[in-house]
Amino acid sequence: MATSEEQELMAKIGSLASKINRHKAQQHNTNFGYHGPGRNRYRNKTLVLNGQSGSAQSVDANAASNSTSSSWVSKTDRHLQLINSAIYEKEAQSRSNAIEQTHRHRQLRKDNREKSKLANFARQNANHAAASSSASASAPKFEITIDGIHFHVLKGGNKLVKFPGDVNPPSATPKVAFIGGVKFHRTRNGNLVRHGIVRAQQQLLSKGTCPEGDSCDLSHEVTEERTPLCLHFAKGKCINPSCPYVHAQHSQSDPIKGCKRPHIERASVLRRAGNRSSPEEMDDISSDDDFAADSDDIDSDGVEEFIGKDEVEDARFSEQTDFISF
């Protein structure tokens, strides 16, 4: 009898244990079967017991980070690096100097190639002008024909001036001409000036800096006499507070009050008018816009100071890209 009772009791215990296990299994599947979007977990959790101590710790951490950031500079070259600021400045200086020196070496090699090309072109295509009765054998002139227009080569190859008495209008001269690989721009009277002169003047006036820096052969002295008038100011429409061009007002008592265009007497024009010794040199007073072929043509008076005199050839121009000695 005792054996049957024990068996019945063991059966009840087993059934109860199975029910408990099934109940636990159902709860486990319900809780962990679906994981919804949870909150982001953060590392380095800290317990702040007092607000003042926490703020003090944050101030100390900010000061430490500022001191660290001031003494170290992150650099991304091929890899992310941390470099001391003093060492980084020295390396940056040496790197910029090396880049500038490499650029100068490349420019020098390019200059040599350009000079050889231009010399060959001048020997093959340029002809000597007919010698006049006056003694001018010390500075021989060359003639170049472009689109049927004859030009004298002046200023050591920096300027091409049309023959005196040429009947072609200024618009007949090409706006941009490439002569032996050298780029020339048209002036307002139909003459041509070299691109190197125009580029130096435009960059110096518009940007205030020259890409060549101290090694540039041209003058960087920006004076009021060398700076052209602001056309927008003359029309009353200049809104640039730091305009690099001259803002000049003309009084009503000026003898040019009947003309609506701005006038200025340039020193280069006055010198040429006083020093003109032969009738072969033609005027290029390009400040007179009435005869200009286009409004954006080059003002030859503005580049006259950069070209220099025809008789004295500056040796520094020979180092430029598109220079050729005639």
Tab-separated table of N, CA and C in Angstrom, residues 63-217:
chain	number	residue	atom	x	y	z
A	63	ALA	N	39.916	72.702	-19.707
A	63	ALA	CA	41.225	73.349	-19.699
A	63	ALA	C	42.301	72.399	-20.178
A	64	ALA	N	42.199	71.138	-19.739
A	64	ALA	CA	43.189	70.160	-20.184
A	64	ALA	C	43.093	69.923	-21.678
A	65	SER	N	41.836	69.853	-22.184
A	65	SER	CA	41.671	69.638	-23.624
A	65	SER	C	42.167	70.831	-24.419
A	66	ASN	N	41.930	72.071	-23.901
A	66	ASN	CA	42.411	73.254	-24.609
A	66	ASN	C	43.930	73.293	-24.646
A	67	SER	N	44.564	72.962	-23.503
A	67	SER	CA	46.025	72.950	-23.491
A	67	SER	C	46.568	71.883	-24.414
A	68	THR	N	45.864	70.740	-24.470
A	68	THR	CA	46.312	69.672	-25.365
A	68	THR	C	46.152	70.072	-26.819
A	69	SER	N	44.988	70.722	-27.135
A	69	SER	CA	44.754	71.120	-28.522
A	69	SER	C	45.698	72.231	-28.964
A	70	SER	N	46.123	73.086	-28.004
A	70	SER	CA	47.029	74.166	-28.386
A	70	SER	C	48.444	73.668	-28.646
A	71	SER	N	48.823	72.568	-28.014
A	71	SER	CA	50.179	72.066	-28.180
A	71	SER	C	50.294	70.985	-29.235
A	72	TRP	N	49.183	70.449	-29.694
A	72	TRP	CA	49.207	69.376	-30.688
A	72	TRP	C	48.298	69.730	-31.845
A	73	VAL	N	48.702	69.341	-33.030
A	73	VAL	CA	47.954	69.620	-34.255
A	73	VAL	C	47.713	68.297	-34.961
A	74	SER	N	46.455	68.072	-35.358
A	74	SER	CA	46.140	66.852	-36.107
A	74	SER	C	46.397	67.088	-37.587
A	75	LYS	N	47.093	66.175	-38.201
A	75	LYS	CA	47.469	66.281	-39.607
A	75	LYS	C	47.010	65.031	-40.333
A	76	THR	N	46.332	65.226	-41.451
A	76	THR	CA	45.876	64.109	-42.270
A	76	THR	C	46.626	64.155	-43.585
A	77	ASP	N	47.666	63.369	-43.697
A	77	ASP	CA	48.434	63.277	-44.933
A	77	ASP	C	48.111	61.957	-45.612
A	78	ARG	N	48.854	60.939	-45.311
A	78	ARG	CA	48.466	59.583	-45.698
A	78	ARG	C	47.802	58.868	-44.536
A	79	HIS	N	48.118	59.315	-43.328
A	79	HIS	CA	47.535	58.759	-42.116
A	79	HIS	C	47.201	59.925	-41.190
A	80	LEU	N	46.322	59.665	-40.245
A	80	LEU	CA	45.983	60.671	-39.244
A	80	LEU	C	47.098	60.733	-38.210
A	81	GLN	N	47.693	61.925	-38.055
A	81	GLN	CA	48.847	62.074	-37.181
A	81	GLN	C	48.625	63.235	-36.224
A	82	LEU	N	49.265	63.148	-35.075
A	82	LEU	CA	49.300	64.238	-34.106
A	82	LEU	C	50.728	64.771	-34.043
A	83	ILE	N	50.891	66.064	-34.338
A	83	ILE	CA	52.212	66.675	-34.409
A	83	ILE	C	52.229	67.886	-33.492
A	84	ASN	N	53.349	68.108	-32.869
A	84	ASN	CA	53.523	69.296	-32.047
A	84	ASN	C	53.386	70.543	-32.914
A	85	SER	N	52.751	71.580	-32.358
A	85	SER	CA	52.458	72.780	-33.154
A	85	SER	C	53.734	73.465	-33.647
A	86	ALA	N	54.769	73.512	-32.810
A	86	ALA	CA	56.019	74.163	-33.233
A	86	ALA	C	56.673	73.399	-34.375
A	87	ILE	N	56.694	72.085	-34.260
A	87	ILE	CA	57.278	71.270	-35.333
A	87	ILE	C	56.436	71.372	-36.596
A	88	TYR	N	55.111	71.439	-36.423
A	88	TYR	CA	54.232	71.530	-37.590
A	88	TYR	C	54.467	72.834	-38.348
A	89	GLU	N	54.657	73.945	-37.620
A	89	GLU	CA	54.905	75.227	-38.288
A	89	GLU	C	56.217	75.198	-39.065
A	90	LYS	N	57.251	74.588	-38.475
A	90	LYS	CA	58.527	74.496	-39.188
A	90	LYS	C	58.388	73.644	-40.444
A	91	GLU	N	57.689	72.516	-40.316
A	91	GLU	CA	57.508	71.647	-41.478
A	91	GLU	C	56.662	72.326	-42.546
A	92	ALA	N	55.636	73.076	-42.125
A	92	ALA	CA	54.794	73.769	-43.102
A	92	ALA	C	55.591	74.833	-43.844
A	93	GLN	N	56.465	75.559	-43.118
A	93	GLN	CA	57.298	76.569	-43.772
A	93	GLN	C	58.259	75.945	-44.771
A	94	SER	N	58.928	74.897	-44.337
A	94	SER	CA	59.874	74.238	-45.247
A	94	SER	C	59.158	73.630	-46.438
A	95	ARG	N	57.957	73.119	-46.218
A	95	ARG	CA	57.199	72.529	-47.322
A	95	ARG	C	56.790	73.594	-48.328
A	96	SER	N	56.309	74.750	-47.834
A	96	SER	CA	55.922	75.827	-48.753
A	96	SER	C	57.128	76.361	-49.518
A	97	ASN	N	58.278	76.457	-48.846
A	97	ASN	CA	59.490	76.909	-49.542
A	97	ASN	C	59.924	75.919	-50.610
A	98	ALA	N	59.801	74.629	-50.296
A	98	ALA	CA	60.170	73.614	-51.288
A	98	ALA	C	59.233	73.652	-52.482
A	99	ILE	N	57.934	73.853	-52.228
A	99	ILE	CA	56.969	73.937	-53.329
A	99	ILE	C	57.256	75.155	-54.192
A	100	GLU	N	57.560	76.297	-53.558
A	100	GLU	CA	57.869	77.512	-54.322
A	100	GLU	C	59.141	77.349	-55.143
A	101	GLN	N	60.150	76.700	-54.560
A	101	GLN	CA	61.399	76.484	-55.289
A	101	GLN	C	61.189	75.551	-56.472
A	102	THR	N	60.384	74.512	-56.279
A	102	THR	CA	60.070	73.605	-57.388
A	102	THR	C	59.326	74.338	-58.493
A	103	HIS	N	58.401	75.220	-58.095
A	103	HIS	CA	57.664	76.002	-59.092
A	103	HIS	C	58.603	76.912	-59.877
A	104	ARG	N	59.588	77.505	-59.195
A	104	ARG	CA	60.539	78.381	-59.894
A	104	ARG	C	61.399	77.593	-60.867
A	105	HIS	N	61.822	76.386	-60.468
A	105	HIS	CA	62.633	75.563	-61.367
A	105	HIS	C	61.833	75.177	-62.609
A	106	ARG	N	60.583	74.803	-62.407
A	106	ARG	CA	59.739	74.464	-63.558
A	106	ARG	C	59.527	75.671	-64.451
A	107	GLN	N	59.314	76.838	-63.823
A	107	GLN	CA	59.113	78.048	-64.610
A	107	GLN	C	60.368	78.410	-65.390
A	108	LEU	N	61.540	78.182	-64.789
A	108	LEU	CA	62.792	78.476	-65.483
A	108	LEU	C	62.976	77.565	-66.690
A	109	ARG	N	62.663	76.275	-66.525
A	109	ARG	CA	62.751	75.365	-67.673
A	109	ARG	C	61.754	75.756	-68.758
A	110	LYS	N	60.569	76.175	-68.346
A	110	LYS	CA	59.578	76.617	-69.326
A	110	LYS	C	60.043	77.884	-70.030
A	111	ASP	N	60.689	78.781	-69.303
A	111	ASP	CA	61.219	80.006	-69.907
A	111	ASP	C	62.247	79.685	-70.987
A	112	ASN	N	63.125	78.738	-70.691
A	112	ASN	CA	64.149	78.377	-71.678
A	112	ASN	C	63.529	77.801	-72.943
A	113	ARG	N	62.513	76.962	-72.779
A	113	ARG	CA	61.834	76.410	-73.961
A	113	ARG	C	61.141	77.505	-74.757
A	114	GLU	N	60.457	78.431	-74.038
A	114	GLU	CA	59.747	79.506	-74.736
A	114	GLU	C	60.714	80.433	-75.463
A	115	LYS	N	61.841	80.742	-74.840
A	115	LYS	CA	62.806	81.643	-75.476
A	115	LYS	C	63.400	81.030	-76.738
A	116	SER	N	63.660	79.727	-76.695
A	116	SER	CA	64.193	79.083	-77.902
A	116	SER	C	63.156	79.065	-79.020
A	117	LYS	N	61.884	78.814	-78.680
A	117	LYS	CA	60.826	78.829	-79.695
A	117	LYS	C	60.668	80.216	-80.306
A	118	LEU	N	60.663	81.248	-79.461
A	118	LEU	CA	60.471	82.603	-79.961
A	118	LEU	C	61.664	83.073	-80.787
A	119	ALA	N	62.858	82.670	-80.383
A	119	ALA	CA	64.038	83.060	-81.158
A	119	ALA	C	63.992	82.451	-82.556
A	120	ASN	N	63.598	81.192	-82.650
A	120	ASN	CA	63.483	80.556	-83.967
A	120	ASN	C	62.408	81.227	-84.812
A	121	PHE	N	61.270	81.565	-84.177
A	121	PHE	CA	60.194	82.224	-84.925
A	121	PHE	C	60.639	83.590	-85.427
A	122	ALA	N	61.364	84.351	-84.590
A	122	ALA	CA	61.810	85.681	-85.001
A	122	ALA	C	62.800	85.594	-86.151
A	123	ARG	N	63.701	84.629	-86.111
A	123	ARG	CA	64.676	84.498	-87.194
A	123	ARG	C	64.013	84.084	-88.502
A	124	GLN	N	62.965	83.303	-88.438
A	124	GLN	CA	62.343	82.790	-89.656
A	124	GLN	C	61.316	83.740	-90.240
A	125	ASN	N	60.582	84.478	-89.397
A	125	ASN	CA	59.451	85.257	-89.893
A	125	ASN	C	59.639	86.759	-89.792
A	126	ALA	N	60.393	87.244	-88.820
A	126	ALA	CA	60.533	88.689	-88.648
A	126	ALA	C	61.561	89.224	-89.620
A	127	ASN	N	61.255	90.384	-90.205
A	127	ASN	CA	62.152	91.047	-91.155
A	127	ASN	C	62.621	92.373	-90.576
A	128	HIS	N	63.839	92.737	-90.939
A	128	HIS	CA	64.353	94.035	-90.507
A	128	HIS	C	63.630	95.141	-91.256
A	129	ALA	N	63.319	96.214	-90.534
A	129	ALA	CA	62.696	97.371	-91.167
A	129	ALA	C	63.734	98.122	-91.981
A	130	ALA	N	63.252	98.874	-92.953
A	130	ALA	CA	64.164	99.644	-93.803
A	130	ALA	C	64.828	100.732	-92.983
A	131	ALA	N	66.146	100.850	-93.142
A	131	ALA	CA	66.900	101.834	-92.363
A	131	ALA	C	66.562	103.231	-92.852
A	132	SER	N	66.246	104.120	-91.922
A	132	SER	CA	65.896	105.491	-92.280
A	132	SER	C	67.171	106.318	-92.395
A	133	SER	N	66.996	107.557	-92.854
A	133	SER	CA	68.152	108.436	-93.012
A	133	SER	C	68.732	108.834	-91.663
A	134	SER	N	67.870	108.929	-90.658
A	134	SER	CA	68.372	109.279	-89.327
A	134	SER	C	69.169	108.126	-88.747
A	135	ALA	N	70.064	108.453	-87.832
A	135	ALA	CA	70.945	107.425	-87.260
A	135	ALA	C	70.164	106.620	-86.233
A	136	SER	N	69.664	105.469	-86.638
A	136	SER	CA	68.934	104.583	-85.723
A	136	SER	C	69.438	103.163	-85.847
A	137	ALA	N	70.719	103.005	-86.236
A	137	ALA	CA	71.244	101.655	-86.429
A	137	ALA	C	71.524	100.965	-85.115
A	138	SER	N	71.601	101.724	-84.006
A	138	SER	CA	71.908	101.093	-82.724
A	138	SER	C	70.769	100.225	-82.232
A	139	ALA	N	69.526	100.534	-82.597
A	139	ALA	CA	68.366	99.755	-82.158
A	139	ALA	C	67.587	99.311	-83.381
A	140	PRO	N	67.963	98.201	-84.001
A	140	PRO	CA	67.260	97.745	-85.195
A	140	PRO	C	65.837	97.309	-84.875
A	141	LYS	N	64.930	97.612	-85.791
A	141	LYS	CA	63.523	97.267	-85.616
A	141	LYS	C	63.178	96.067	-86.486
A	142	PHE	N	62.178	95.328	-86.037
A	142	PHE	CA	61.678	94.186	-86.777
A	142	PHE	C	60.227	94.429	-87.129
A	143	GLU	N	59.813	93.804	-88.219
A	143	GLU	CA	58.438	93.931	-88.686
A	143	GLU	C	57.785	92.556	-88.668
A	144	ILE	N	56.545	92.528	-88.196
A	144	ILE	CA	55.748	91.300	-88.164
A	144	ILE	C	54.389	91.624	-88.752
A	145	THR	N	53.901	90.754	-89.603
A	145	THR	CA	52.598	90.933	-90.243
A	145	THR	C	51.603	89.970	-89.613
A	146	ILE	N	50.486	90.518	-89.139
A	146	ILE	CA	49.425	89.729	-88.515
A	146	ILE	C	48.117	90.093	-89.189
A	147	ASP	N	47.500	89.120	-89.865
A	147	ASP	CA	46.225	89.330	-90.573
A	147	ASP	C	46.315	90.508	-91.540
A	148	GLY	N	47.435	90.636	-92.230
A	148	GLY	CA	47.609	91.697	-93.202
A	148	GLY	C	47.969	93.042	-92.617
A	149	ILE	N	48.167	93.141	-91.315
A	149	ILE	CA	48.515	94.401	-90.653
A	149	ILE	C	49.979	94.324	-90.244
A	150	HIS	N	50.752	95.350	-90.608
A	150	HIS	CA	52.179	95.379	-90.315
A	150	HIS	C	52.417	96.053	-88.965
A	151	PHE	N	53.260	95.424	-88.167
A	151	PHE	CA	53.576	95.920	-86.829
A	151	PHE	C	55.080	96.061	-86.676
A	152	HIS	N	55.474	97.106	-85.933
A	152	HIS	CA	56.851	97.256	-85.476
A	152	HIS	C	56.985	96.551	-84.132
A	153	VAL	N	58.097	95.847	-83.931
A	153	VAL	CA	58.388	95.196	-82.652
A	153	VAL	C	59.169	96.180	-81.798
A	154	LEU	N	58.545	96.644	-80.713
A	154	LEU	CA	59.152	97.629	-79.824
A	154	LEU	C	59.224	97.081	-78.403
A	155	LYS	N	59.904	97.833	-77.568
A	155	LYS	CA	60.023	97.516	-76.146
A	155	LYS	C	60.591	96.125	-75.914
A	156	GLY	N	61.557	95.724	-76.730
A	156	GLY	CA	62.177	94.428	-76.527
A	156	GLY	C	61.252	93.258	-76.759
A	157	GLY	N	60.231	93.430	-77.608
A	157	GLY	CA	59.286	92.363	-77.873
A	157	GLY	C	58.070	92.392	-76.988
A	158	ASN	N	57.947	93.389	-76.111
A	158	ASN	CA	56.790	93.489	-75.235
A	158	ASN	C	55.601	94.174	-75.899
A	159	LYS	N	55.863	94.906	-76.984
A	159	LYS	CA	54.792	95.680	-77.608
A	159	LYS	C	54.939	95.652	-79.117
A	160	LEU	N	53.819	95.509	-79.811
A	160	LEU	CA	53.762	95.562	-81.270
A	160	LEU	C	52.920	96.766	-81.659
A	161	VAL	N	53.539	97.714	-82.379
A	161	VAL	CA	52.881	98.964	-82.754
A	161	VAL	C	52.674	98.977	-84.258
A	162	LYS	N	51.489	99.390	-84.679
A	162	LYS	CA	51.175	99.450	-86.110
A	162	LYS	C	52.007	100.523	-86.804
A	163	PHE	N	52.178	100.331	-88.112
A	163	PHE	CA	52.929	101.302	-88.902
A	163	PHE	C	52.225	102.655	-88.872
A	164	PRO	N	52.999	103.758	-88.922
A	164	PRO	CA	52.364	105.078	-89.026
A	164	PRO	C	51.564	105.182	-90.321
A	165	GLY	N	50.395	105.775	-90.214
A	165	GLY	CA	49.535	105.934	-91.375
A	165	GLY	C	48.751	104.696	-91.739
A	166	ASP	N	48.695	103.710	-90.881
A	166	ASP	CA	47.918	102.502	-91.169
A	166	ASP	C	46.437	102.848	-91.176
A	167	VAL	N	45.730	102.409	-92.227
A	167	VAL	CA	44.320	102.771	-92.406
A	167	VAL	C	43.383	101.764	-91.766
A	168	ASN	N	43.896	100.664	-91.261
A	168	ASN	CA	43.022	99.651	-90.660
A	168	ASN	C	42.470	100.148	-89.328
A	169	PRO	N	41.186	99.934	-89.059
A	169	PRO	CA	40.614	100.362	-87.780
A	169	PRO	C	41.137	99.487	-86.640
A	170	PRO	N	40.988	99.927	-85.398
A	170	PRO	CA	41.456	99.098	-84.270
A	170	PRO	C	40.786	97.735	-84.202
A	171	SER	N	39.539	97.649	-84.662
A	171	SER	CA	38.841	96.361	-84.610
A	171	SER	C	39.422	95.343	-85.577
A	172	ALA	N	40.226	95.787	-86.563
A	172	ALA	CA	40.831	94.836	-87.496
A	172	ALA	C	41.940	94.027	-86.841
A	173	THR	N	42.536	94.556	-85.789
A	173	THR	CA	43.569	93.807	-85.064
A	173	THR	C	42.913	92.697	-84.260
A	174	PRO	N	43.448	91.490	-84.293
A	174	PRO	CA	42.857	90.409	-83.495
A	174	PRO	C	42.860	90.747	-82.012
A	175	LYS	N	41.792	90.385	-81.343
A	175	LYS	CA	41.689	90.685	-79.918
A	175	LYS	C	42.760	89.950	-79.125
A	176	VAL	N	43.022	88.707	-79.486
A	176	VAL	CA	44.083	87.903	-78.874
A	176	VAL	C	44.867	87.259	-80.002
A	177	ALA	N	46.175	87.420	-80.000
A	177	ALA	CA	47.028	86.860	-81.051
A	177	ALA	C	48.151	86.063	-80.407
A	178	PHE	N	48.449	84.909	-81.008
A	178	PHE	CA	49.560	84.066	-80.570
A	178	PHE	C	50.655	84.145	-81.626
A	179	ILE	N	51.792	84.683	-81.244
A	179	ILE	CA	52.917	84.877	-82.158
A	179	ILE	C	54.084	84.052	-81.647
A	180	GLY	N	54.385	82.987	-82.358
A	180	GLY	CA	55.461	82.107	-81.931
A	180	GLY	C	55.217	81.476	-80.579
A	181	GLY	N	53.944	81.247	-80.231
A	181	GLY	CA	53.614	80.689	-78.930
A	181	GLY	C	53.457	81.706	-77.829
A	182	VAL	N	53.612	82.990	-78.138
A	182	VAL	CA	53.480	84.062	-77.154
A	182	VAL	C	52.120	84.723	-77.324
A	183	LYS	N	51.443	84.947	-76.226
A	183	LYS	CA	50.099	85.517	-76.258
A	183	LYS	C	50.170	87.036	-76.150
A	184	PHE	N	49.474	87.719	-77.082
A	184	PHE	CA	49.396	89.176	-77.097
A	184	PHE	C	47.933	89.590	-77.012
A	185	HIS	N	47.701	90.759	-76.376
A	185	HIS	CA	46.358	91.317	-76.254
A	185	HIS	C	46.286	92.642	-77.010
A	186	ARG	N	45.115	92.929	-77.540
A	186	ARG	CA	44.900	94.160	-78.301
A	186	ARG	C	44.653	95.328	-77.351
A	187	THR	N	45.270	96.469	-77.698
A	187	THR	CA	45.001	97.699	-76.973
A	187	THR	C	43.856	98.434	-77.655
A	188	ARG	N	43.471	99.563	-77.082
A	188	ARG	CA	42.310	100.281	-77.599
A	188	ARG	C	42.582	100.980	-78.919
A	189	ASN	N	43.850	101.150	-79.276
A	189	ASN	CA	44.193	101.737	-80.569
A	189	ASN	C	44.609	100.706	-81.589
A	190	GLY	N	44.434	99.434	-81.288
A	190	GLY	CA	44.730	98.391	-82.256
A	190	GLY	C	46.135	97.856	-82.193
A	191	ASN	N	46.950	98.286	-81.237
A	191	ASN	CA	48.278	97.717	-81.063
A	191	ASN	C	48.188	96.453	-80.214
A	192	LEU	N	49.323	95.813	-79.963
A	192	LEU	CA	49.361	94.563	-79.210
A	192	LEU	C	50.399	94.672	-78.102
A	193	VAL	N	50.051	94.155	-76.922
A	193	VAL	CA	50.983	94.086	-75.801
A	193	VAL	C	51.051	92.648	-75.316
A	194	ARG	N	52.182	92.301	-74.729
A	194	ARG	CA	52.423	90.923	-74.310
A	194	ARG	C	51.581	90.569	-73.087
A	195	HIS	N	51.175	89.302	-73.039
A	195	HIS	CA	50.283	88.843	-71.976
A	195	HIS	C	50.947	88.917	-70.606
A	196	GLY	N	52.259	88.715	-70.538
A	196	GLY	CA	52.942	88.760	-69.251
A	196	GLY	C	52.849	90.111	-68.584
A	197	ILE	N	52.875	91.189	-69.372
A	197	ILE	CA	52.750	92.535	-68.819
A	197	ILE	C	51.333	92.774	-68.324
A	198	VAL	N	50.354	92.380	-69.128
A	198	VAL	CA	48.953	92.611	-68.768
A	198	VAL	C	48.577	91.802	-67.542
A	199	ARG	N	49.033	90.558	-67.465
A	199	ARG	CA	48.683	89.700	-66.338
A	199	ARG	C	49.235	90.250	-65.036
A	200	ALA	N	50.461	90.766	-65.077
A	200	ALA	CA	51.053	91.316	-63.855
A	200	ALA	C	50.272	92.526	-63.373
A	201	GLN	N	49.865	93.376	-64.317
A	201	GLN	CA	49.137	94.567	-63.915
A	201	GLN	C	47.754	94.211	-63.378
A	202	GLN	N	47.038	93.298	-64.047
A	202	GLN	CA	45.683	92.965	-63.636
A	202	GLN	C	45.661	92.283	-62.274
A	203	GLN	N	46.562	91.345	-62.041
A	203	GLN	CA	46.572	90.639	-60.769
A	203	GLN	C	46.988	91.552	-59.627
A	204	LEU	N	47.904	92.450	-59.888
A	204	LEU	CA	48.363	93.342	-58.828
A	204	LEU	C	47.274	94.321	-58.421
A	205	LEU	N	46.478	94.786	-59.367
A	205	LEU	CA	45.439	95.762	-59.056
A	205	LEU	C	44.176	95.109	-58.514
A	206	SER	N	43.794	93.948	-59.071
A	206	SER	CA	42.537	93.329	-58.658
A	206	SER	C	42.666	92.572	-57.344
A	207	LYS	N	43.757	91.799	-57.181
A	207	LYS	CA	43.917	90.978	-55.983
A	207	LYS	C	44.813	91.617	-54.935
A	208	GLY	N	45.622	92.587	-55.324
A	208	GLY	CA	46.526	93.217	-54.376
A	208	GLY	C	47.804	92.458	-54.130
A	209	THR	N	47.929	91.270	-54.684
A	209	THR	CA	49.137	90.459	-54.516
A	209	THR	C	49.555	89.904	-55.864
A	210	CYS	N	50.823	89.599	-55.977
A	210	CYS	CA	51.366	89.012	-57.199
A	210	CYS	C	51.778	87.582	-56.893
A	211	PRO	N	51.429	86.611	-57.735
A	211	PRO	CA	51.801	85.220	-57.458
A	211	PRO	C	53.299	84.978	-57.470
A	212	GLU	N	54.068	85.861	-58.130
A	212	GLU	CA	55.516	85.684	-58.165
A	212	GLU	C	56.202	86.177	-56.888
A	213	GLY	N	55.502	87.033	-56.127
A	213	GLY	CA	56.080	87.509	-54.877
A	213	GLY	C	57.265	88.433	-55.092
A	214	ASP	N	58.265	88.277	-54.243
A	214	ASP	CA	59.455	89.140	-54.327
A	214	ASP	C	60.313	88.836	-55.541
A	215	SER	N	60.123	87.660	-56.139
A	215	SER	CA	60.928	87.300	-57.312
A	215	SER	C	60.371	87.869	-58.610
A	216	CYS	N	59.253	88.607	-58.546
A	216	CYS	CA	58.654	89.178	-59.753
A	216	CYS	C	59.532	90.314	-60.264
A	217	ASP	N	59.652	90.403	-61.592
A	217	ASP	CA	60.503	91.418	-62.208
A	217	ASP	C	59.793	92.753	-62.382
